[in-house]
Coordinates of C-alpha atoms and ligand atoms in Angstrom, one line a residue:
M147 CA 44.2 -10.0 -63.1
A148 CA 45.4 -8.3 -59.9
T149 CA 42.7 -7.9 -57.4
S150 CA 42.5 -4.6 -55.4
S151 CA 44.0 -6.3 -52.3
E152 CA 47.1 -7.1 -54.3
E153 CA 47.3 -3.5 -55.5
A154 CA 49.5 -1.1 -53.4
P155 CA 47.7 -0.2 -50.2
L156 CA 46.4 3.2 -49.6
D157 CA 48.6 5.8 -48.0
P158 CA 46.8 6.5 -44.7
A159 CA 47.3 10.1 -44.9
A160 CA 45.8 10.3 -48.3
A161 CA 43.0 7.9 -47.4
P162 CA 39.6 9.4 -46.7
P163 CA 38.5 9.2 -43.1
V164 CA 35.6 7.0 -42.1
I165 CA 33.3 8.8 -39.9
V166 CA 31.1 6.3 -38.0
C167 CA 28.2 8.1 -36.3
V168 CA 26.8 6.5 -33.2
G169 CA 24.4 7.9 -30.8
M170 CA 21.4 7.1 -28.5
A171 CA 18.0 7.0 -30.0
G172 CA 16.7 10.5 -30.3
S173 CA 20.1 12.2 -30.0
G174 CA 19.8 13.4 -33.7
K175 CA 22.2 11.0 -35.4
T176 CA 20.0 10.9 -38.6
T177 CA 19.6 14.7 -38.6
F178 CA 23.2 15.2 -38.0
M179 CA 24.2 12.7 -40.9
R180 CA 21.9 14.6 -43.2
R181 CA 23.4 17.9 -42.2
V182 CA 27.0 16.6 -42.7
N183 CA 26.0 15.1 -46.0
S184 CA 24.6 18.4 -47.4
Y185 CA 27.5 20.4 -46.0
L186 CA 30.1 18.2 -47.9
H187 CA 27.9 18.5 -51.0
S188 CA 27.9 22.2 -50.6
K189 CA 31.6 22.1 -50.6
Q190 CA 31.7 20.0 -53.8
K191 CA 33.1 17.0 -51.7
P192 CA 30.1 14.5 -51.8
P193 CA 30.7 11.9 -49.2
Y194 CA 30.4 8.1 -49.7
V195 CA 27.5 7.0 -47.4
I196 CA 27.0 3.6 -45.8
N197 CA 23.8 2.7 -43.9
L198 CA 24.3 -0.1 -41.4
D199 CA 20.8 0.4 -39.9
P200 CA 18.6 -2.4 -41.3
A201 CA 15.6 -1.4 -39.4
V202 CA 15.4 2.3 -40.3
L203 CA 12.3 3.2 -42.4
N204 CA 13.4 6.2 -44.2
V205 CA 16.8 7.6 -44.7
P206 CA 16.7 11.2 -45.6
F207 CA 19.7 11.2 -47.7
D208 CA 21.2 9.0 -50.5
S209 CA 23.3 6.2 -49.5
N210 CA 25.8 4.4 -51.7
I211 CA 25.7 1.3 -49.8
D212 CA 22.6 0.3 -47.8
I213 CA 22.4 -2.8 -45.6
R214 CA 18.6 -2.8 -46.4
D215 CA 19.4 -3.4 -50.1
S216 CA 21.1 -6.7 -49.0
V217 CA 19.3 -7.9 -46.1
N218 CA 15.6 -8.0 -45.4
Y219 CA 15.2 -7.2 -41.7
E220 CA 11.5 -8.1 -41.4
E221 CA 12.3 -11.5 -43.1
V222 CA 15.3 -12.2 -40.9
M223 CA 13.0 -11.6 -37.9
K224 CA 10.3 -14.0 -39.2
Q225 CA 12.7 -16.7 -40.5
Y226 CA 14.8 -16.8 -37.4
N227 CA 12.0 -16.1 -35.0
L228 CA 13.7 -13.0 -33.5
G229 CA 12.7 -9.7 -31.8
P230 CA 13.8 -6.3 -33.1
N231 CA 17.3 -6.4 -31.6
G232 CA 17.9 -10.0 -32.6
G233 CA 16.8 -9.0 -36.0
I234 CA 19.2 -6.1 -36.2
L235 CA 22.0 -8.2 -34.9
T236 CA 21.4 -11.1 -37.3
S237 CA 21.1 -8.7 -40.2
L238 CA 24.5 -7.2 -39.4
N239 CA 26.0 -10.8 -39.0
L240 CA 24.7 -11.6 -42.5
F241 CA 26.0 -8.2 -43.8
A242 CA 29.4 -8.6 -42.2
T243 CA 30.1 -11.6 -44.4
K244 CA 30.4 -9.1 -47.3
V245 CA 32.7 -6.7 -45.5
D246 CA 35.6 -7.6 -47.7
Q247 CA 33.7 -6.7 -50.8
I248 CA 32.9 -3.4 -49.3
V249 CA 36.3 -2.6 -48.3
N250 CA 37.7 -3.5 -51.7
L251 CA 35.1 -1.3 -53.3
L252 CA 35.8 1.6 -50.9
E253 CA 39.6 1.2 -51.7
K254 CA 38.9 1.4 -55.4
R255 CA 36.8 4.5 -55.0
A256 CA 39.4 6.2 -52.8
K257 CA 42.0 5.9 -55.5
P258 CA 42.1 8.5 -58.4
Q259 CA 40.0 7.1 -61.4
E260 CA 39.7 8.3 -64.9
D261 CA 36.0 9.3 -64.6
K262 CA 35.4 10.0 -60.9
A263 CA 37.1 12.1 -58.4
P264 CA 38.4 10.0 -55.3
I265 CA 36.1 10.1 -52.3
E266 CA 37.3 12.3 -49.6
N267 CA 35.0 11.2 -46.7
I268 CA 33.1 8.0 -45.9
L269 CA 30.0 8.4 -43.6
V270 CA 28.7 5.4 -41.8
D271 CA 25.3 5.5 -40.1
T272 CA 24.7 2.8 -37.5
P273 CA 21.5 1.5 -35.8
G274 CA 20.0 3.6 -33.1
Q275 CA 20.5 0.6 -30.7
I276 CA 24.1 1.5 -30.1
E277 CA 24.8 -1.7 -28.0
V278 CA 23.7 -4.0 -30.8
F279 CA 26.3 -2.5 -33.0
V280 CA 29.1 -1.8 -30.7
W281 CA 29.0 -4.8 -28.5
S282 CA 28.3 -7.4 -31.4
A283 CA 31.0 -9.5 -33.1
S284 CA 29.7 -8.2 -36.4
G285 CA 30.0 -4.6 -35.4
T286 CA 33.6 -5.3 -34.4
I287 CA 34.3 -7.0 -37.7
L288 CA 32.9 -4.3 -39.7
L289 CA 34.7 -1.5 -37.7
E290 CA 38.0 -3.4 -37.6
S291 CA 37.8 -4.1 -41.4
L292 CA 37.1 -0.5 -42.2
A293 CA 39.9 0.6 -39.8
S294 CA 42.4 -1.8 -41.4
S295 CA 42.2 0.2 -44.6
F296 CA 40.9 3.7 -43.7
P297 CA 41.6 6.1 -40.8
T298 CA 38.3 5.5 -38.8
V299 CA 36.9 7.9 -36.3
I300 CA 33.8 7.5 -34.1
A301 CA 31.5 10.5 -34.0
Y302 CA 29.4 10.1 -30.8
I303 CA 26.3 12.3 -31.0
I304 CA 24.8 13.6 -27.7
D305 CA 21.5 15.3 -27.1
T306 CA 22.8 18.5 -25.4
P307 CA 19.5 19.8 -23.9
R308 CA 19.0 16.3 -22.2
T309 CA 22.5 16.3 -20.8
T310 CA 22.4 19.4 -18.5
S311 CA 22.1 17.5 -15.2
T312 CA 25.4 16.3 -13.8
S313 CA 24.0 12.6 -13.6
T314 CA 22.8 12.3 -17.2
F315 CA 26.0 14.1 -18.4
M316 CA 28.0 11.5 -16.5
S317 CA 26.0 8.5 -17.9
N318 CA 26.7 9.8 -21.3
M319 CA 30.3 10.2 -20.6
L320 CA 30.6 6.8 -19.3
Y321 CA 28.9 5.4 -22.3
A322 CA 31.2 7.2 -24.6
C323 CA 34.0 5.9 -22.5
S324 CA 32.9 2.3 -22.9
I325 CA 32.5 2.8 -26.8
L326 CA 36.1 4.2 -26.9
Y327 CA 37.5 1.2 -25.0
K328 CA 35.5 -1.3 -26.9
T329 CA 36.2 0.0 -30.4
K330 CA 39.8 1.4 -29.6
L331 CA 39.1 4.1 -32.2
P332 CA 39.5 7.9 -31.7
M333 CA 36.4 9.6 -31.0
V334 CA 34.8 13.1 -31.5
L335 CA 32.2 14.1 -29.0
V336 CA 29.4 16.0 -31.0
F337 CA 27.1 17.9 -28.7
N338 CA 24.1 18.3 -31.0
K339 CA 21.0 20.7 -30.7
T340 CA 23.1 23.5 -29.6
D341 CA 20.3 25.8 -30.9
V342 CA 18.3 24.7 -28.0
K343 CA 21.2 24.6 -25.4
D344 CA 24.6 25.8 -25.8
A345 CA 27.3 23.1 -25.3
A346 CA 29.7 25.5 -23.3
F347 CA 28.6 23.9 -19.9
A348 CA 29.6 20.5 -21.0
K349 CA 33.0 21.7 -22.3
E350 CA 33.5 23.5 -19.1
W351 CA 32.7 20.4 -17.0
M352 CA 35.0 18.4 -19.0
T353 CA 38.1 20.8 -18.5
D354 CA 37.4 22.3 -15.1
F355 CA 36.9 19.9 -12.3
E356 CA 35.7 22.6 -10.0
A357 CA 33.0 23.7 -12.3
F358 CA 31.6 20.1 -12.3
Q359 CA 31.7 20.2 -8.5
D360 CA 29.8 23.4 -8.4
A361 CA 27.2 21.9 -10.7
L362 CA 27.0 18.9 -8.6
Q363 CA 26.4 21.1 -5.6
R364 CA 23.7 23.0 -7.4
D365 CA 22.1 19.7 -8.4
Q366 CA 22.1 18.5 -4.8
E367 CA 20.5 21.6 -3.6
G368 CA 17.9 21.2 -6.3
D369 CA 17.3 17.7 -5.1
D370 CA 17.0 18.8 -1.5
M371 CA 14.5 21.5 -2.5
D372 CA 12.4 18.8 -4.2
G373 CA 12.1 17.1 -0.8
E374 CA 11.9 13.6 -2.1
G375 CA 15.6 13.1 -2.7
G376 CA 14.8 14.6 -6.1
S377 CA 15.4 13.6 -9.6
S378 CA 16.9 16.7 -11.3
G379 CA 20.5 15.7 -11.0
G380 CA 21.4 13.3 -8.4
G381 CA 24.2 15.2 -6.8
G382 CA 23.5 14.3 -3.2
G383 CA 24.8 11.6 -0.8
Y384 CA 26.1 8.4 -2.3
M385 CA 25.4 9.5 -5.9
G386 CA 27.1 12.8 -5.2
S387 CA 30.4 11.2 -4.1
L388 CA 30.2 8.6 -6.9
L389 CA 29.8 11.3 -9.6
N390 CA 32.6 13.1 -7.9
S391 CA 35.1 10.3 -8.1
M392 CA 34.0 9.3 -11.7
S393 CA 34.5 12.9 -12.9
L394 CA 38.0 12.6 -11.5
M395 CA 38.6 9.2 -13.0
L396 CA 37.3 10.5 -16.5
E397 CA 39.8 13.3 -16.6
E398 CA 42.2 11.1 -18.6
F399 CA 39.6 10.0 -20.9
Y400 CA 38.4 13.6 -21.6
A401 CA 42.0 14.4 -22.6
H402 CA 41.7 12.1 -25.4
L403 CA 38.6 13.4 -26.9
S404 CA 37.7 16.3 -29.4
V405 CA 34.6 18.1 -28.4
V406 CA 32.4 20.0 -30.8
G407 CA 29.0 21.7 -30.5
V408 CA 26.7 21.5 -33.4
S409 CA 23.2 22.2 -34.4
S410 CA 22.2 19.7 -37.0
K411 CA 18.9 21.7 -37.4
V412 CA 20.6 25.0 -38.1
G413 CA 23.8 23.8 -39.5
T414 CA 26.3 25.4 -37.2
G415 CA 29.5 23.9 -36.0
M416 CA 30.2 22.0 -39.2
D417 CA 33.7 23.5 -39.8
E418 CA 34.6 22.6 -36.2
F419 CA 33.4 19.1 -36.7
F420 CA 35.6 18.5 -39.6
E421 CA 38.6 20.2 -38.0
A422 CA 38.1 17.7 -35.2
V423 CA 37.8 14.8 -37.6
A424 CA 41.1 15.9 -39.3
E425 CA 42.8 16.0 -35.9
K426 CA 41.5 12.6 -35.0
K427 CA 42.5 11.2 -38.4
Q428 CA 46.1 12.2 -37.6
E429 CA 45.8 10.6 -34.1
F430 CA 44.6 7.5 -35.8
I431 CA 47.7 7.4 -38.0
D432 CA 50.1 8.3 -35.2
D433 CA 48.7 6.1 -32.4
Y434 CA 46.0 3.8 -33.5
L435 CA 47.5 2.5 -36.7
P436 CA 50.8 1.2 -35.0
E437 CA 48.6 -0.5 -32.2
L438 CA 46.3 -2.0 -34.9
Q439 CA 49.4 -3.3 -36.6
R440 CA 50.6 -4.8 -33.3
R441 CA 47.3 -6.4 -32.5
R442 CA 47.2 -7.8 -36.1
D443 CA 50.8 -9.2 -35.8
E444 CA 49.9 -10.8 -32.4
R445 CA 46.8 -12.4 -34.0
E446 CA 49.1 -13.8 -36.8
K447 CA 51.6 -15.1 -34.3
L448 CA 48.9 -16.8 -32.3
K449 CA 47.4 -18.4 -35.4
K450 CA 50.8 -19.6 -36.6
E451 CA 51.5 -21.1 -33.2
T452 CA 48.2 -22.9 -33.1
R453 CA 48.8 -24.2 -36.6
E454 CA 52.1 -25.5 -35.6
K455 CA 50.8 -27.1 -32.6
E456 CA 48.2 -28.8 -34.6
L457 CA 50.8 -30.0 -37.0
D458 CA 52.9 -31.3 -34.2
K459 CA 49.9 -33.2 -32.9
M460 CA 49.1 -34.7 -36.2
M461 CA 52.7 -35.7 -36.8
Q462 CA 52.8 -37.4 -33.3
G463 CA 49.5 -39.2 -34.2
M464 CA 51.0 -40.3 -37.5
S465 CA 54.1 -41.6 -35.9
G466 CA 51.8 -43.5 -33.4
L467 CA 50.2 -45.4 -36.4
G468 CA 53.6 -46.5 -37.7
G469 CA 54.5 -48.9 -34.9
P470 CA 54.1 -50.0 -31.4
S471 CA 53.8 -47.1 -29.1
I472 CA 56.3 -46.9 -26.2
T473 CA 53.3 -45.6 -24.1
N474 CA 50.8 -48.3 -24.6
A475 CA 48.4 -47.4 -21.8
K476 CA 48.0 -44.0 -23.3
A477 CA 47.7 -45.5 -26.9
D478 CA 44.9 -47.8 -25.6
D479 CA 43.3 -44.8 -24.1
D480 CA 43.4 -43.0 -27.3
V481 CA 41.9 -45.9 -29.3
E482 CA 39.1 -46.3 -26.8
V483 CA 38.3 -42.6 -26.8
A484 CA 38.6 -42.5 -30.7
S485 CA 36.1 -45.4 -31.0
D486 CA 33.8 -43.8 -28.6
D487 CA 33.9 -40.7 -30.5
D488 CA 33.4 -42.6 -33.7
G489 CA 30.2 -44.2 -32.4
E490 CA 28.9 -40.9 -31.0
D491 CA 29.7 -39.2 -34.3
Y492 CA 28.0 -41.9 -36.3
D493 CA 24.9 -41.5 -34.1
S494 CA 24.9 -37.8 -34.2
E495 CA 25.8 -37.7 -37.9
D496 CA 22.2 -38.0 -39.0
D497 CA 21.3 -35.2 -36.5
A498 CA 24.2 -33.2 -37.8
I499 CA 23.1 -33.8 -41.4
A500 CA 19.6 -32.9 -40.5
E501 CA 20.7 -29.8 -38.7
R502 CA 23.0 -28.9 -41.4
E503 CA 20.3 -29.3 -44.1
S504 CA 17.9 -27.2 -42.1
L505 CA 20.5 -24.6 -41.5
Q506 CA 21.3 -24.8 -45.2
A507 CA 17.8 -24.3 -46.1
R508 CA 17.6 -21.2 -43.8
Y509 CA 20.9 -19.9 -45.2
Q510 CA 19.6 -20.5 -48.7
T511 CA 16.5 -18.6 -47.8
A512 CA 18.7 -15.9 -46.3
V513 CA 21.0 -15.4 -49.2
G514 CA 19.1 -17.3 -51.9
D515 CA 17.0 -16.5 -55.0
N516 CA 13.6 -17.1 -53.7
D517 CA 11.1 -14.4 -52.9
D518 CA 11.2 -14.8 -49.1
S519 CA 14.9 -14.2 -49.1
V520 CA 16.4 -12.1 -46.3
M521 CA 19.3 -11.2 -48.5
A522 CA 17.8 -9.3 -51.2
D523 CA 20.3 -10.5 -53.8
A524 CA 23.4 -12.8 -53.4
S525 CA 25.2 -10.9 -56.1
F526 CA 25.7 -8.1 -53.5
A527 CA 28.0 -6.0 -55.7
K528 CA 25.1 -4.8 -57.8
Y529 CA 23.7 -3.0 -54.8
L530 CA 27.0 -1.2 -54.2
H531 CA 25.7 1.6 -56.4
T532 CA 26.0 5.3 -56.7
P533 CA 23.4 7.5 -55.1
R534 CA 20.0 6.9 -56.4
S535 CA 18.9 10.2 -57.3
Ligands
GTP781 N1 16.4 21.7 -32.0 C1 17.0 20.7 -32.6 N2 16.5 19.5 -32.8 C2 17.2 18.4 -33.4 C3 18.4 18.7 -33.8 N3 18.9 17.5 -34.5 C4 17.9 16.6 -34.3 N4 16.8 17.2 -33.8 C5 15.5 16.6 -33.5 O1 15.7 15.5 -32.6 C6 14.7 14.6 -33.0 C7 15.5 13.2 -33.1 O2 16.2 13.3 -34.3 P1 16.7 12.1 -35.2 O3 17.7 12.6 -36.1 O4 15.6 11.3 -35.7 O5 17.5 11.3 -34.1 P2 18.1 9.8 -34.2 O6 19.2 9.8 -33.1 O7 18.4 9.5 -35.5 O8 16.9 9.0 -33.6 P3 16.5 7.5 -33.9 O9 16.2 7.4 -35.3 O10 15.4 7.2 -33.0 O11 17.8 6.7 -33.7 C8 14.0 15.0 -34.1 O12 12.7 15.5 -33.7 C9 14.9 16.1 -34.7 O13 14.1 17.1 -35.5 C10 19.1 19.8 -33.6 O14 20.3 20.2 -34.0 N5 18.3 20.8 -33.1

């Protein structure tokens, strides 16, 4: 029987976009996800929701795939003796081993089916600790796997009222910039909580360098009034000139972003957000997909070269066994090293077996059937269900 991976790949233009929501703790990421979810439901286009935050207590919307159904975060911390961040990271690592299953399932759901309409949007919620997700190997694997089948867009959520000083604004922009360069995916900047503070100031700072200069000046004056060097913005002295140069440097970065203002609480800005997602989806197809393909080809080439090198080495080794070597000294060395290695291997073999067994036991607990399992069930597919309610 043909597996989904053998079936015709999805046409990127017809494939649903994957919207990956990232944002600092308290930026309103969960509220935003809830709003987007209900907006799409109101348009009769229910999204496919994936929760990748193993530590979240309550998700105020139904998710189709929930990392918590597969990995027991508390148990991971206990079993591996980890803190909260290590627990999230290890949970993501365990979950990342199942990414092929997820992508296969999403590919199936994105194609027309007899009984179900194909999904039109895939929403992904990520852990509040951005760095754990964005900078971890498993985060990269998850994102790359999704991006290899679907146009993937990052929605970076920003707390607008807390970004009104030039220095916090710049910190946020640098963070967004680092995420963009790390993930290499198109990004929509979502200025949230616009019911409290309009995002016009931020849009202006991103498009008009002089407006940012004026704001810097104002922050500096504010700091001077504080007397102590102040904390309102950090526009003065060394900080002032640093912010100045950075805003110049970031001009190119701003040019590649879509910026929208939303209020997750009130519900404004949703149409603009989806327009931005459509724009970034097209950008993904035009710019990112060829780049992704180039990287994939490069990786394949490298793998092939390594394989050929190994094969070469092996063939040389085999021909060395066939008769007297013309480079005896080298051959002697080789034998010596080999026998040394053998001895060491034998000694450490017991350790290796013990280590393997203990790892095996932990892994068993992680994925196994016992009650302490950190993986709620090894037969993962059964958790890839439709919304619960
Ligand atoms: N006024 C206003 N408040 C908002 C908005 N969106 C979120 N909030 C509030 O911001 C706070 C944080 O929102 P969350 O959605 O929990 O933020 P989060 O980024 O998921 O936070 P973590 O769960 O800590 O990662 C809550 O008190 C929300 O009610 C908004 O658009 N307007």
